[in-house]
């Protein structure tokens, strides 16, 4: 009793894992889903913004409520890419056990591996305007979401650790979002988001 494992039926020795909610992850354990107006993506050339994925190559000023950031584990598989995600390392957000979800992903893509990630909600400080069309890509005070990728975890963790050392993780901070071009040994390129903490002049 209390094992969380139950026989499928009396005539079978097979067992099935009964997923049970676990403790939610916190950033400190790494040393849901968001409700936002739009999601940010990044490529090697810059940000892709809005439904039409307009390329934007300048920094974006945002505020981030660090208490609302949601660390998670993700696994990417298939083509086109699909994702499974867990906020507690026990259950998958769409239902079922996280272990079973990872196994299913790996049965489709043998290279699929869980990775650390974080869902980051942000608020845009001022209008983000397309230099060519002068169209507003992101309106001031609109909310923007971003989920870190496998290689995008390191700059986020570095930024978080900086905020933690300054005692800022319990509130909202001003940040300049940038991007960095990445390249692997096969000459494949992609982009990751970078974070520059903007401290008050009297900090």
Short mmCIF file of C-alpha atoms in Angstrom, two decimals:
data_model
loop_
_atom_site.label_atom_id
_atom_site.label_comp_id
_atom_site.label_asym_id
_atom_site.label_seq_id
_atom_site.Cartn_x
_atom_site.Cartn_y
_atom_site.Cartn_z
CA UNK A 1 0.00 0.00 0.00
CA UNK A 2 1.10 3.54 -0.70
CA UNK A 3 3.54 2.52 -3.46
CA UNK A 4 1.70 4.29 -6.29
CA UNK A 5 1.98 1.08 -8.37
CA UNK A 6 -1.18 -0.88 -9.14
CA UNK A 7 -1.68 -4.12 -11.15
CA UNK A 8 -3.39 -3.67 -14.50
CA UNK A 9 -5.58 -6.67 -13.73
CA UNK A 10 -5.55 -9.73 -11.51
CA UNK A 11 -4.25 -11.95 -14.28
CA UNK A 12 -1.26 -9.85 -15.21
CA UNK A 13 2.05 -9.11 -13.53
CA UNK A 14 2.43 -5.85 -15.48
CA UNK A 15 2.21 -2.67 -13.47
CA UNK A 16 1.41 0.89 -14.35
CA UNK A 17 2.76 3.94 -12.61
CA UNK A 18 0.09 6.17 -11.10
CA UNK A 19 1.46 9.71 -11.44
CA UNK A 20 1.25 11.75 -8.28
CA UNK A 21 1.78 15.52 -8.03
CA UNK A 22 5.22 16.45 -6.79
CA UNK A 23 6.76 19.59 -5.37
CA UNK A 24 7.06 22.39 -7.91
CA UNK A 25 10.56 23.27 -9.02
CA UNK A 26 12.16 26.53 -7.96
CA UNK A 27 15.18 28.25 -9.48
CA UNK A 28 17.32 27.31 -6.51
CA UNK A 29 16.87 23.63 -7.36
CA UNK A 30 18.42 24.23 -10.77
CA UNK A 31 22.09 25.29 -9.27
CA UNK A 32 1.62 26.10 -15.23
CA UNK A 33 1.96 27.71 -18.41
CA UNK A 34 1.92 31.49 -18.87
CA UNK A 35 -0.93 33.73 -19.93
CA UNK A 36 0.64 36.42 -22.12
CA UNK A 37 -0.31 38.56 -25.12
CA UNK A 38 2.37 37.08 -27.39
CA UNK A 39 5.41 34.81 -27.41
CA UNK A 40 8.95 35.75 -28.34
CA UNK A 41 11.17 33.59 -30.52
CA UNK A 42 14.79 34.16 -31.49
CA UNK A 43 16.95 33.16 -34.46
CA UNK A 44 20.60 33.80 -35.26
CA UNK A 45 19.72 37.17 -36.82
CA UNK A 46 17.53 38.54 -34.03
CA UNK A 47 14.06 38.32 -32.56
CA UNK A 48 10.95 37.09 -34.37
CA UNK A 49 7.94 39.07 -33.18
CA UNK A 50 4.20 38.80 -33.67
CA UNK A 51 2.04 36.40 -35.72
CA UNK A 52 3.94 37.28 -38.91
CA UNK A 53 7.31 36.71 -37.17
CA UNK A 54 8.81 40.06 -38.14
CA UNK A 55 12.59 40.17 -37.65
CA UNK A 56 13.69 42.72 -35.04
CA UNK A 57 17.40 43.21 -34.39
CA UNK A 58 17.47 45.80 -31.59
CA UNK A 59 17.35 45.34 -27.83
CA UNK A 60 13.94 45.16 -26.18
CA UNK A 61 13.32 46.87 -22.85
CA UNK A 62 11.12 44.81 -20.54
CA UNK A 63 10.33 44.28 -16.89
CA UNK A 64 10.37 40.77 -15.46
CA UNK A 65 8.51 39.74 -12.32
CA UNK A 66 10.95 37.13 -11.08
CA UNK A 67 8.37 35.64 -8.73
CA UNK A 68 6.22 34.71 -11.76
CA UNK A 69 8.94 32.84 -13.67
CA UNK A 70 8.21 29.12 -13.90
CA UNK A 71 11.15 26.69 -14.05
CA UNK A 72 10.40 23.38 -15.71
CA UNK A 73 11.82 20.41 -17.56
CA UNK A 74 11.15 20.07 -21.28
CA UNK A 75 11.88 17.50 -23.95
CA UNK A 76 11.92 18.26 -27.68
CA UNK A 77 11.29 15.65 -30.35
CA UNK A 78 10.03 15.06 -33.88
CA UNK A 79 9.95 17.14 -37.04
CA UNK A 80 8.23 19.54 -36.90
CA UNK A 81 9.33 19.87 -33.31
CA UNK A 82 6.97 18.95 -30.49
CA UNK A 83 7.50 19.46 -26.78
CA UNK A 84 6.53 17.79 -23.52
CA UNK A 85 6.91 19.75 -20.31
CA UNK A 86 6.76 19.21 -16.56
CA UNK A 87 6.67 21.82 -13.81
CA UNK A 88 7.20 19.31 -11.00
CA UNK A 89 9.35 16.56 -12.62
CA UNK A 90 6.54 14.09 -11.94
CA UNK A 91 3.56 14.90 -14.18
CA UNK A 92 3.45 16.13 -17.79
CA UNK A 93 1.35 19.27 -18.28
CA UNK A 94 -1.06 17.55 -20.67
CA UNK A 95 -1.58 14.65 -18.28
CA UNK A 96 0.15 11.39 -17.39
CA UNK A 97 3.57 10.79 -15.90
CA UNK A 98 6.66 12.75 -16.90
CA UNK A 99 8.73 9.58 -17.20
CA UNK A 100 6.21 8.10 -19.64
CA UNK A 101 6.24 11.32 -21.68
CA UNK A 102 10.04 11.28 -21.94
CA UNK A 103 9.94 7.60 -22.96
CA UNK A 104 7.40 8.38 -25.69
CA UNK A 105 9.51 11.28 -26.97
CA UNK A 106 12.60 9.06 -27.10
CA UNK A 107 10.69 6.33 -28.94
CA UNK A 108 10.10 8.90 -31.70
CA UNK A 109 13.51 10.58 -31.49
CA UNK A 110 16.33 8.60 -29.90
CA UNK A 111 18.32 11.80 -29.32
CA UNK A 112 15.55 13.46 -27.28
CA UNK A 113 16.70 14.37 -23.78
CA UNK A 114 14.99 16.34 -20.99
CA UNK A 115 16.53 19.75 -20.43
CA UNK A 116 16.18 22.55 -17.89
CA UNK A 117 13.99 25.41 -19.01
CA UNK A 118 12.05 28.36 -17.66
CA UNK A 119 8.88 30.11 -18.79
CA UNK A 120 9.54 33.84 -18.43
CA UNK A 121 6.70 36.40 -18.41
CA UNK A 122 7.71 39.94 -19.34
CA UNK A 123 6.07 43.33 -19.73
CA UNK A 124 7.15 45.56 -22.61
CA UNK A 125 8.34 48.97 -21.38
CA UNK A 126 7.78 51.02 -24.57
CA UNK A 127 6.44 50.40 -28.08
CA UNK A 128 8.66 48.14 -30.18
CA UNK A 129 8.46 49.58 -33.71
CA UNK A 130 9.52 48.03 -37.01
CA UNK A 131 12.15 50.31 -38.55
CA UNK A 132 10.88 49.79 -42.10
CA UNK A 133 7.11 49.76 -41.87
CA UNK A 134 6.89 51.83 -38.66
CA UNK A 135 4.32 49.31 -37.46
CA UNK A 136 4.11 48.65 -33.72
CA UNK A 137 5.30 45.08 -33.22
CA UNK A 138 4.90 45.08 -29.45
CA UNK A 139 2.83 47.69 -27.64
CA UNK A 140 3.97 49.25 -24.39
CA UNK A 141 2.58 47.44 -21.33
CA UNK A 142 1.75 44.32 -23.38
CA UNK A 143 2.90 41.00 -21.95
CA UNK A 144 5.45 38.81 -23.65
CA UNK A 145 6.44 35.21 -22.93
CA UNK A 146 9.62 33.29 -23.63
CA UNK A 147 10.65 29.70 -22.86
CA UNK A 148 14.39 29.09 -22.69
CA UNK A 149 15.89 26.53 -25.07
CA UNK A 150 18.53 23.91 -24.31
CA UNK A 151 21.40 26.32 -25.00
CA UNK A 152 19.39 29.30 -23.75
CA UNK A 153 19.39 28.07 -20.15
CA UNK A 154 22.95 29.21 -19.33
CA UNK A 155 22.45 32.97 -19.89
CA UNK A 156 19.15 32.83 -18.01
CA UNK A 157 20.75 31.02 -15.05
CA UNK A 158 23.61 33.53 -15.02
CA UNK A 159 21.11 36.40 -15.00
CA UNK A 160 19.05 34.76 -12.23
CA UNK A 161 22.13 34.20 -10.10
CA UNK A 162 23.07 37.86 -10.52
CA UNK A 163 19.62 38.91 -9.35
CA UNK A 164 19.77 36.47 -6.46
CA UNK A 165 23.09 37.87 -5.24
CA UNK A 166 21.57 41.35 -5.30
CA UNK A 167 18.48 40.18 -3.41
CA UNK A 168 16.14 40.95 -6.30
CA UNK A 169 14.45 37.61 -6.91
CA UNK A 170 11.43 38.55 -4.81
CA UNK A 171 10.34 41.37 -7.10
CA UNK A 172 10.34 42.94 -10.54
CA UNK A 173 13.47 44.02 -12.42
CA UNK A 174 14.20 46.10 -15.51
CA UNK A 175 15.95 44.16 -18.26
CA UNK A 176 17.35 44.74 -21.73
CA UNK A 177 16.76 41.66 -23.90
CA UNK A 178 19.41 40.97 -26.50
CA UNK A 179 20.34 38.02 -28.66
CA UNK A 180 23.46 36.01 -29.34
CA UNK A 181 24.30 33.90 -32.38
CA UNK A 182 25.31 30.31 -31.63
CA UNK A 183 27.14 27.86 -33.92
CA UNK A 184 28.02 24.19 -33.60
CA UNK A 185 30.66 21.96 -35.16
CA UNK A 186 28.32 21.16 -38.06
CA UNK A 187 28.10 24.91 -38.85
CA UNK A 188 24.45 25.04 -37.83
CA UNK A 189 23.51 28.44 -36.41
CA UNK A 190 20.73 29.60 -34.11
CA UNK A 191 20.02 32.37 -31.62
CA UNK A 192 19.57 32.60 -27.87
CA UNK A 193 18.22 35.41 -25.70
CA UNK A 194 20.54 37.38 -23.43
CA UNK A 195 19.56 39.44 -20.38
CA UNK A 196 21.11 42.68 -19.13
CA UNK A 197 19.97 43.80 -15.71
CA UNK A 198 19.23 47.54 -15.59
CA UNK A 199 19.70 48.84 -12.08
CA UNK A 200 18.33 52.15 -10.81
CA UNK A 201 20.83 55.01 -10.88
CA UNK A 202 20.89 55.10 -7.06
CA UNK A 203 21.34 51.32 -6.65
#
